GROMACS .gro file of C-alpha atoms in nm:
model
  414
    1MET     CA    1  -1.832   1.255  -0.562
    2GLN     CA    2  -2.051   1.485  -0.733
    3ARG     CA    3  -2.189   1.666  -0.406
    4LEU     CA    4  -1.839   1.676  -0.273
    5PHE     CA    5  -1.686   1.863  -0.564
    6LEU     CA    6  -1.972   2.019  -0.754
    7PRO     CA    7  -2.055   2.269  -0.503
    8PRO     CA    8  -1.723   2.457  -0.518
    9LEU     CA    9  -1.723   2.415  -0.892
   10LYS     CA   10  -2.066   2.598  -0.882
   11ALA     CA   11  -1.956   2.865  -0.649
   12LEU     CA   12  -1.635   2.917  -0.896
   13MET     CA   13  -1.848   2.956  -1.194
   14GLY     CA   14  -2.076   3.222  -0.991
   15SER     CA   15  -1.811   3.401  -0.834
   16ARG     CA   16  -1.719   3.774  -0.908
   17ASN     CA   17  -1.377   3.686  -0.795
   18VAL     CA   18  -1.313   3.458  -1.077
   19GLY     CA   19  -1.025   3.579  -1.288
   20LEU     CA   20  -0.684   3.495  -1.451
   21LEU     CA   21  -0.405   3.465  -1.149
   22ILE     CA   22  -0.078   3.640  -1.201
   23PRO     CA   23   0.189   3.402  -1.177
   24LYS     CA   24   0.581   3.435  -1.079
   25ALA     CA   25   0.711   3.801  -1.020
   26ALA     CA   26   0.469   4.059  -1.189
   27SER     CA   27   0.540   4.412  -1.168
   28ARG     CA   28   0.330   4.661  -1.025
   29ALA     CA   29   0.235   4.801  -1.339
   30GLN     CA   30   0.097   4.478  -1.462
   31CYS     CA   31  -0.135   4.456  -1.160
   32GLY     CA   32  -0.267   4.786  -1.173
   33GLY     CA   33  -0.565   4.895  -1.289
   34GLY     CA   34  -0.759   4.586  -1.222
   35SER     CA   35  -0.903   4.416  -0.943
   36TYR     CA   36  -0.553   4.351  -0.815
   37GLY     CA   37  -0.438   4.717  -0.849
   38GLY     CA   38  -0.238   4.894  -0.600
   39SER     CA   39  -0.083   4.530  -0.472
   40ARG     CA   40   0.313   4.532  -0.401
   41PRO     CA   41   0.513   4.334  -0.662
   42LEU     CA   42   0.464   3.961  -0.599
   43ARG     CA   43   0.739   3.727  -0.551
   44PRO     CA   44   0.817   3.374  -0.751
   45GLY     CA   45   0.519   3.130  -0.698
   46GLN     CA   46   0.280   3.386  -0.553
   47TYR     CA   47  -0.035   3.492  -0.712
   48GLY     CA   48  -0.252   3.801  -0.746
   49THR     CA   49  -0.522   3.670  -0.517
   50ILE     CA   50  -0.514   3.662  -0.130
   51THR     CA   51  -0.853   3.546   0.003
   52GLU     CA   52  -0.874   3.296  -0.280
   53VAL     CA   53  -0.715   2.954  -0.347
   54ALA     CA   54  -0.575   2.841  -0.654
   55LEU     CA   55  -0.735   2.566  -0.905
   56GLN     CA   56  -0.576   2.464  -1.179
   57SER     CA   57  -0.790   2.439  -1.479
   58GLY     CA   58  -0.684   2.322  -1.857
   59LYS     CA   59  -0.426   2.586  -1.969
   60GLY     CA   60  -0.518   2.892  -1.770
   61THR     CA   61  -0.534   2.903  -1.394
   62VAL     CA   62  -0.834   3.042  -1.243
   63SER     CA   63  -0.935   3.116  -0.885
   64LEU     CA   64  -1.144   2.948  -0.633
   65PRO     CA   65  -1.300   3.140  -0.360
   66SER     CA   66  -1.172   2.989  -0.011
   67ARG     CA   67  -1.479   2.958   0.112
   68ALA     CA   68  -1.592   2.718  -0.144
   69ALA     CA   69  -1.276   2.488  -0.096
   70GLU     CA   70  -1.312   2.506   0.286
   71ARG     CA   71  -1.655   2.351   0.218
   72ALA     CA   72  -1.519   2.078  -0.018
   73VAL     CA   73  -1.247   1.987   0.234
   74GLY     CA   74  -1.485   2.002   0.543
   75ARG     CA   75  -1.735   1.778   0.354
   76TRP     CA   76  -1.451   1.521   0.284
   77LEU     CA   77  -1.336   1.505   0.612
   78LEU     CA   78  -1.694   1.455   0.751
   79VAL     CA   79  -1.713   1.128   0.502
   80CYS     CA   80  -1.416   1.043   0.641
   81SER     CA   81  -1.521   1.050   0.985
   82GLY     CA   82  -1.793   0.848   0.875
   83THR     CA   83  -1.579   0.565   0.737
   84VAL     CA   84  -1.386   0.567   1.077
   85ALA     CA   85  -1.702   0.533   1.285
   86GLY     CA   86  -1.778   0.243   1.040
   87ALA     CA   87  -1.485   0.076   1.090
   88VAL     CA   88  -1.474   0.110   1.474
   89ILE     CA   89  -1.871  -0.025   1.481
   90LEU     CA   90  -1.767  -0.331   1.208
   91GLY     CA   91  -1.452  -0.390   1.435
   92GLY     CA   92  -1.666  -0.421   1.760
   93VAL     CA   93  -1.898  -0.643   1.612
   94THR     CA   94  -1.583  -0.865   1.453
   95ARG     CA   95  -1.476  -0.881   1.836
   96LEU     CA   96  -1.837  -0.975   1.981
   97THR     CA   97  -1.851  -1.259   1.717
   98GLU     CA   98  -1.499  -1.388   1.790
   99SER     CA   99  -1.402  -1.335   1.446
  100GLY     CA  100  -1.059  -1.133   1.487
  101LEU     CA  101  -0.804  -1.425   1.478
  102SER     CA  102  -0.988  -1.609   1.164
  103MET     CA  103  -0.736  -1.447   0.945
  104VAL     CA  104  -0.373  -1.582   1.060
  105ASP     CA  105  -0.157  -1.369   0.818
  106TRP     CA  106  -0.170  -1.023   0.685
  107HIS     CA  107  -0.095  -0.887   0.305
  108LEU     CA  108  -0.192  -0.559   0.206
  109ILE     CA  109  -0.265  -0.673  -0.168
  110LYS     CA  110  -0.266  -1.070  -0.171
  111GLU     CA  111  -0.552  -1.120   0.111
  112MET     CA  112  -0.770  -0.862  -0.093
  113LYS     CA  113  -0.893  -1.165  -0.310
  114PRO     CA  114  -1.090  -1.414  -0.086
  115PRO     CA  115  -1.078  -1.793  -0.130
  116THR     CA  116  -1.315  -1.906  -0.395
  117SER     CA  117  -1.276  -2.280  -0.460
  118GLN     CA  118  -1.315  -2.518  -0.220
  119GLU     CA  119  -0.958  -2.640  -0.222
  120GLU     CA  120  -0.882  -2.277  -0.112
  121TRP     CA  121  -1.115  -2.274   0.170
  122GLU     CA  122  -0.957  -2.584   0.304
  123ALA     CA  123  -0.625  -2.448   0.280
  124GLU     CA  124  -0.723  -2.149   0.455
  125PHE     CA  125  -0.915  -2.328   0.721
  126ARG     CA  126  -0.603  -2.568   0.782
  127LYS     CA  127  -0.406  -2.251   0.847
  128TYR     CA  128  -0.635  -2.169   1.128
  129GLN     CA  129  -0.633  -2.480   1.282
  130GLN     CA  130  -0.260  -2.463   1.369
  131PHE     CA  131  -0.349  -2.157   1.614
  132PRO     CA  132  -0.453  -2.171   1.967
  133GLU     CA  133  -0.803  -2.035   1.918
  134PHE     CA  134  -0.891  -2.359   1.716
  135LYS     CA  135  -0.725  -2.599   1.942
  136ILE     CA  136  -0.842  -2.487   2.261
  137LEU     CA  137  -1.202  -2.306   2.174
  138ASN     CA  138  -1.317  -2.401   1.837
  139HIS     CA  139  -1.181  -2.781   1.772
  140ASP     CA  140  -1.532  -2.898   1.662
  141MET     CA  141  -1.553  -2.590   1.424
  142THR     CA  142  -1.683  -2.658   1.072
  143LEU     CA  143  -1.573  -2.484   0.762
  144ALA     CA  144  -1.904  -2.325   0.715
  145GLU     CA  145  -1.879  -2.171   1.036
  146PHE     CA  146  -1.511  -2.100   0.988
  147LYS     CA  147  -1.631  -1.913   0.676
  148PHE     CA  148  -1.855  -1.678   0.872
  149ILE     CA  149  -1.596  -1.549   1.122
  150TRP     CA  150  -1.342  -1.517   0.846
  151TYR     CA  151  -1.585  -1.309   0.625
  152MET     CA  152  -1.620  -1.090   0.941
  153GLU     CA  153  -1.267  -1.048   0.971
  154TYR     CA  154  -1.231  -0.988   0.605
  155SER     CA  155  -1.475  -0.716   0.578
  156HIS     CA  156  -1.323  -0.527   0.860
  157ARG     CA  157  -1.012  -0.562   0.697
  158MET     CA  158  -1.125  -0.410   0.345
  159TRP     CA  159  -1.312  -0.147   0.512
  160GLY     CA  160  -1.004  -0.056   0.652
  161ARG     CA  161  -0.851  -0.032   0.317
  162ALA     CA  162  -1.137   0.189   0.215
  163VAL     CA  163  -1.083   0.398   0.477
  164GLY     CA  164  -0.707   0.450   0.390
  165LEU     CA  165  -0.813   0.528   0.040
  166ALA     CA  166  -1.100   0.767   0.129
  167TYR     CA  167  -0.823   0.982   0.315
  168ILE     CA  168  -0.523   0.963   0.119
  169LEU     CA  169  -0.656   1.021  -0.274
  170PRO     CA  170  -0.875   1.314  -0.213
  171ALA     CA  171  -0.625   1.440   0.022
  172ALA     CA  172  -0.378   1.410  -0.291
  173TYR     CA  173  -0.604   1.593  -0.530
  174PHE     CA  174  -0.695   1.880  -0.291
  175TRP     CA  175  -0.308   1.887  -0.238
  176ARG     CA  176  -0.227   1.936  -0.614
  177LYS     CA  177  -0.521   2.162  -0.662
  178GLY     CA  178  -0.391   2.412  -0.368
  179TRP     CA  179  -0.706   2.393  -0.183
  180LEU     CA  180  -0.528   2.355   0.116
  181ASN     CA  181  -0.347   2.619   0.333
  182ARG     CA  182  -0.035   2.534   0.515
  183GLY     CA  183  -0.190   2.471   0.838
  184MET     CA  184  -0.446   2.253   0.698
  185LYS     CA  185  -0.171   2.053   0.484
  186GLY     CA  186   0.015   1.960   0.842
  187ARG     CA  187  -0.341   1.828   0.971
  188VAL     CA  188  -0.402   1.644   0.646
  189LEU     CA  189  -0.047   1.470   0.652
  190ALA     CA  190  -0.101   1.355   1.027
  191LEU     CA  191  -0.456   1.227   0.934
  192CYS     CA  192  -0.336   1.028   0.631
  193GLY     CA  193  -0.024   0.929   0.868
  194LEU     CA  194  -0.257   0.783   1.129
  195VAL     CA  195  -0.445   0.616   0.902
  196CYS     CA  196  -0.154   0.412   0.800
  197PHE     CA  197  -0.048   0.330   1.135
  198GLN     CA  198  -0.372   0.238   1.214
  199GLY     CA  199  -0.363  -0.037   0.976
  200LEU     CA  200  -0.008  -0.194   1.101
  201LEU     CA  201  -0.151  -0.148   1.462
  202GLY     CA  202  -0.447  -0.368   1.367
  203TRP     CA  203  -0.203  -0.654   1.268
  204TYR     CA  204  -0.004  -0.585   1.569
  205MET     CA  205  -0.305  -0.661   1.797
  206VAL     CA  206  -0.421  -0.960   1.598
  207LYS     CA  207  -0.070  -1.125   1.624
  208SER     CA  208  -0.092  -1.108   2.013
  209GLY     CA  209  -0.382  -1.344   1.992
  210LEU     CA  210  -0.214  -1.595   1.775
  211GLU     CA  211   0.072  -1.626   1.999
  212GLU     CA  212   0.103  -1.980   2.207
  213LYS     CA  213   0.117  -1.935   2.572
  214PRO     CA  214   0.176  -2.281   2.706
  215GLU     CA  215   0.186  -2.150   3.048
  216THR     CA  216  -0.203  -2.047   3.058
  217TYR     CA  217  -0.531  -2.237   2.982
  218ASP     CA  218  -0.730  -1.913   2.899
  219ILE     CA  219  -0.940  -1.848   2.606
  220PRO     CA  220  -0.709  -1.714   2.357
  221ARG     CA  221  -0.757  -1.340   2.291
  222VAL     CA  222  -0.577  -1.052   2.175
  223SER     CA  223  -0.377  -0.868   2.428
  224GLN     CA  224  -0.613  -0.581   2.584
  225TYR     CA  225  -0.351  -0.348   2.587
  226ARG     CA  226  -0.296  -0.362   2.200
  227LEU     CA  227  -0.679  -0.348   2.183
  228ALA     CA  228  -0.705  -0.030   2.349
  229ALA     CA  229  -0.434   0.120   2.142
  230HIS     CA  230  -0.589   0.013   1.841
  231LEU     CA  231  -0.938   0.160   1.951
  232GLY     CA  232  -0.773   0.468   2.084
  233SER     CA  233  -0.574   0.582   1.788
  234ALA     CA  234  -0.913   0.506   1.580
  235LEU     CA  235  -1.089   0.738   1.841
  236VAL     CA  236  -0.812   1.009   1.782
  237LEU     CA  237  -0.847   0.986   1.376
  238TYR     CA  238  -1.225   0.995   1.408
  239CYS     CA  239  -1.189   1.308   1.661
  240GLY     CA  240  -0.949   1.487   1.440
  241SER     CA  241  -1.122   1.454   1.158
  242LEU     CA  242  -1.470   1.539   1.282
  243TRP     CA  243  -1.349   1.847   1.452
  244THR     CA  244  -1.151   1.985   1.162
  245SER     CA  245  -1.482   1.929   0.936
  246LEU     CA  246  -1.702   2.107   1.170
  247SER     CA  247  -1.448   2.363   1.218
  248LEU     CA  248  -1.462   2.420   0.845
  249LEU     CA  249  -1.834   2.344   0.781
  250LEU     CA  250  -2.014   2.550   1.078
  251PRO     CA  251  -2.003   2.934   1.079
  252GLN     CA  252  -1.862   3.058   1.433
  253HIS     CA  253  -2.050   3.231   1.682
  254LYS     CA  254  -1.968   3.554   1.792
  255ILE     CA  255  -2.023   3.501   2.185
  256PRO     CA  256  -1.937   3.766   2.424
  257GLU     CA  257  -1.632   3.661   2.599
  258THR     CA  258  -1.751   3.647   2.962
  259ARG     CA  259  -1.600   3.458   3.259
  260GLN     CA  260  -1.906   3.206   3.228
  261LEU     CA  261  -1.842   3.117   2.877
  262LEU     CA  262  -1.496   3.051   2.966
  263TRP     CA  263  -1.568   2.849   3.262
  264LEU     CA  264  -1.849   2.644   3.036
  265ARG     CA  265  -1.562   2.585   2.767
  266ARG     CA  266  -1.329   2.439   2.982
  267PHE     CA  267  -1.591   2.256   3.163
  268ALA     CA  268  -1.715   2.110   2.792
  269GLY     CA  269  -1.369   2.026   2.708
  270GLY     CA  270  -1.310   1.822   3.024
  271THR     CA  271  -1.632   1.658   2.979
  272ALA     CA  272  -1.541   1.566   2.618
  273GLY     CA  273  -1.230   1.420   2.750
  274LEU     CA  274  -1.368   1.231   3.011
  275VAL     CA  275  -1.623   1.070   2.744
  276PHE     CA  276  -1.311   0.972   2.536
  277LEU     CA  277  -1.180   0.821   2.830
  278THR     CA  278  -1.486   0.625   2.893
  279ALA     CA  279  -1.500   0.470   2.531
  280LEU     CA  280  -1.144   0.356   2.578
  281SER     CA  281  -1.219   0.172   2.899
  282GLY     CA  282  -1.451   0.003   2.668
  283ALA     CA  283  -1.177  -0.166   2.485
  284PHE     CA  284  -1.018  -0.326   2.856
  285VAL     CA  285  -1.390  -0.444   2.910
  286ALA     CA  286  -1.419  -0.625   2.583
  287GLY     CA  287  -1.070  -0.770   2.573
  288LEU     CA  288  -1.106  -0.904   2.908
  289ASP     CA  289  -1.450  -1.024   2.856
  290ALA     CA  290  -1.507  -0.833   3.178
  291GLY     CA  291  -1.874  -0.756   3.072
  292LEU     CA  292  -1.974  -1.091   3.196
  293VAL     CA  293  -1.832  -1.088   3.536
  294TYR     CA  294  -2.097  -0.924   3.765
  295ASN     CA  295  -2.415  -0.907   3.569
  296SER     CA  296  -2.604  -0.694   3.795
  297PHE     CA  297  -2.679  -0.331   3.838
  298PRO     CA  298  -2.640  -0.097   4.057
  299LYS     CA  299  -2.444  -0.324   4.292
  300MET     CA  300  -2.190  -0.574   4.180
  301GLY     CA  301  -2.339  -0.915   4.300
  302GLU     CA  302  -2.435  -0.850   4.659
  303SER     CA  303  -2.214  -0.552   4.719
  304TRP     CA  304  -2.127  -0.202   4.618
  305ILE     CA  305  -1.763  -0.293   4.597
  306PRO     CA  306  -1.675  -0.663   4.534
  307GLU     CA  307  -1.431  -0.835   4.718
  308ASP     CA  308  -1.225  -0.973   4.442
  309LEU     CA  309  -1.152  -0.591   4.309
  310LEU     CA  310  -0.781  -0.595   4.429
  311THR     CA  311  -0.679  -0.940   4.399
  312PHE     CA  312  -0.376  -0.876   4.168
  313SER     CA  313  -0.031  -0.765   4.285
  314PRO     CA  314   0.093  -0.528   4.246
  315VAL     CA  315  -0.222  -0.309   4.316
  316LEU     CA  316  -0.190  -0.102   3.947
  317LYS     CA  317  -0.225  -0.434   3.743
  318ASN     CA  318  -0.582  -0.485   3.872
  319VAL     CA  319  -0.665  -0.174   3.687
  320PHE     CA  320  -0.587  -0.302   3.356
  321GLU     CA  321  -0.606  -0.708   3.411
  322ASN     CA  322  -0.856  -0.792   3.667
  323PRO     CA  323  -1.196  -0.811   3.491
  324THR     CA  324  -1.383  -0.695   3.793
  325MET     CA  325  -1.176  -0.380   3.847
  326VAL     CA  326  -1.197  -0.311   3.458
  327GLN     CA  327  -1.572  -0.323   3.492
  328PHE     CA  328  -1.596  -0.138   3.804
  329ASP     CA  329  -1.376   0.121   3.659
  330HIS     CA  330  -1.596   0.140   3.335
  331ARG     CA  331  -1.920   0.167   3.530
  332LEU     CA  332  -1.760   0.439   3.756
  333LEU     CA  333  -1.653   0.615   3.435
  334GLY     CA  334  -1.999   0.596   3.257
  335VAL     CA  335  -2.165   0.709   3.579
  336THR     CA  336  -1.921   1.003   3.623
  337SER     CA  337  -1.954   1.103   3.249
  338VAL     CA  338  -2.342   1.149   3.268
  339THR     CA  339  -2.311   1.332   3.557
  340ALA     CA  340  -2.052   1.571   3.392
  341ILE     CA  341  -2.306   1.605   3.118
  342THR     CA  342  -2.588   1.652   3.315
  343MET     CA  343  -2.393   1.941   3.509
  344LEU     CA  344  -2.278   2.095   3.158
  345TYR     CA  345  -2.634   2.121   3.039
  346PHE     CA  346  -2.765   2.294   3.333
  347LEU     CA  347  -2.456   2.549   3.342
  348SER     CA  348  -2.517   2.598   2.924
  349ARG     CA  349  -2.894   2.701   3.027
  350ARG     CA  350  -2.756   2.982   3.248
  351ILE     CA  351  -2.580   3.187   2.958
  352PRO     CA  352  -2.762   3.302   2.666
  353LEU     CA  353  -2.619   3.081   2.368
  354PRO     CA  354  -2.724   3.066   2.019
  355ARG     CA  355  -2.993   2.842   1.910
  356ARG     CA  356  -2.772   2.574   1.739
  357THR     CA  357  -2.536   2.562   2.069
  358LYS     CA  358  -2.825   2.509   2.263
  359MET     CA  359  -2.953   2.219   2.039
  360ALA     CA  360  -2.603   2.072   2.090
  361ALA     CA  361  -2.608   2.093   2.469
  362VAL     CA  362  -2.978   1.916   2.448
  363THR     CA  363  -2.863   1.644   2.186
  364LEU     CA  364  -2.545   1.550   2.407
  365LEU     CA  365  -2.752   1.505   2.723
  366ALA     CA  366  -3.000   1.304   2.545
  367LEU     CA  367  -2.720   1.079   2.412
  368ALA     CA  368  -2.578   1.038   2.749
  369TYR     CA  369  -2.864   0.914   2.921
  370ALA     CA  370  -2.949   0.669   2.596
  371GLN     CA  371  -2.624   0.538   2.619
  372VAL     CA  372  -2.625   0.471   2.990
  373ALA     CA  373  -2.939   0.281   2.926
  374LEU     CA  374  -2.782   0.088   2.670
  375GLY     CA  375  -2.485   0.004   2.906
  376ILE     CA  376  -2.682  -0.114   3.168
  377SER     CA  377  -2.936  -0.317   2.941
  378THR     CA  378  -2.615  -0.506   2.783
  379LEU     CA  379  -2.477  -0.583   3.121
  380LEU     CA  380  -2.827  -0.713   3.257
  381MET     CA  381  -2.862  -0.939   2.928
  382TYR     CA  382  -2.510  -1.083   2.961
  383VAL     CA  383  -2.377  -0.909   2.671
  384PRO     CA  384  -2.592  -1.007   2.371
  385THR     CA  385  -2.416  -0.913   2.024
  386PRO     CA  386  -2.675  -0.661   1.888
  387LEU     CA  387  -2.721  -0.490   2.214
  388ALA     CA  388  -2.363  -0.455   2.257
  389ALA     CA  389  -2.264  -0.342   1.926
  390THR     CA  390  -2.548  -0.065   1.959
  391HIS     CA  391  -2.389   0.042   2.306
  392GLN     CA  392  -2.053   0.054   2.135
  393SER     CA  393  -2.215   0.275   1.867
  394GLY     CA  394  -2.364   0.483   2.107
  395SER     CA  395  -2.004   0.566   2.279
  396LEU     CA  396  -1.909   0.693   1.894
  397ALA     CA  397  -2.257   0.913   1.886
  398LEU     CA  398  -2.161   1.050   2.245
  399LEU     CA  399  -1.827   1.172   2.177
  400SER     CA  400  -1.957   1.308   1.822
  401GLY     CA  401  -2.190   1.490   2.052
  402ALA     CA  402  -1.925   1.622   2.300
  403LEU     CA  403  -1.697   1.762   1.976
  404TRP     CA  404  -2.007   1.924   1.827
  405LEU     CA  405  -2.080   2.138   2.187
  406MET     CA  406  -1.722   2.206   2.203
  407ASN     CA  407  -1.710   2.333   1.833
  408GLU     CA  408  -1.982   2.555   1.900
  409LEU     CA  409  -1.825   2.734   2.205
  410ARG     CA  410  -1.478   2.743   2.057
  411ARG     CA  411  -1.303   3.105   2.071
  412VAL     CA  412  -1.343   3.351   1.749
  413PRO     CA  413  -0.978   3.422   1.642
  414LYS     CA  414  -0.942   3.809   1.639
   0.00000   0.00000   0.00000
């Protein structure tokens, strides 16, 4: 908290622009002769500073330079994006350890207190025993084993609540202090709303794995559609927070607007979209355990295109429900992404760019090949949990690199 709020306050104390703001409808005579002289009469609710943000302090009202306020908001959103990344990674580990269905109900406040006595744990275990995962998959599970998967899911849920507080409480503080302009207020409201929606969507996803399905004997699992929606909304939240923080913290480059730069900017945006889509397709791989279907590379088994690629009817159903097709699509998207990133890197070398932008392009290229290596290793080793979790984390790192390069190439407003 000190690192977040002290820099703006130091900038406030040392700024030449610090002074009393003139509230309400001050006359031209009241404004004259000072640093606000010559300005037109102020309407009710306006202040005498145009390039500064209001900061209420005690009885008086002083001004905080807008750049310092932007840095504070930018750092806050950067921390928020980090908490979202942590939630995504922890959620992936929860999924890999098959812990997501261990808590069979949802309460916003009540479930924050875990079981403490032997009786409470046994009662929680009995609730879990009533649902399909225990009956079909874990019928010989002990109480000690149940405690492990329960604490995994509990950690994920508590982390999600911490993410919500990390967004909502500072947002209310910044809003009250007047550090958010009109456009930023809209963004912050959207991000806070998405956090709340994400929590509800998480429980909606878990419910799909708790339903009895007498017509099938498959291993109980959550709907891959709801899992993809849950991951997708988390990625949107992460991208929105990271993009806004980078826009506030990193000074824009004044790069000459040429046709080559315009093409590079568009290509970078398309590549970032491709990286996002590849990460999202990973939710279908996880939801269907498609990583365990063909554990060879580059071929799938003995052929490039397996025979069971289009076994479902209608054909479109294969894209989302056939594990073979889902793995095939994820492979194809991954190879296409790394090819596009390689092309993007060589295109960036043909244009004179600032050093920081070149660094972003090199970082993105390195992350892409590291992610491909992690994906292939995870596949060949039959999806071990530590390696698979690292691969999932790598998708976030790659998406971050793509956003960083896009931010470096953004157009300077006139």
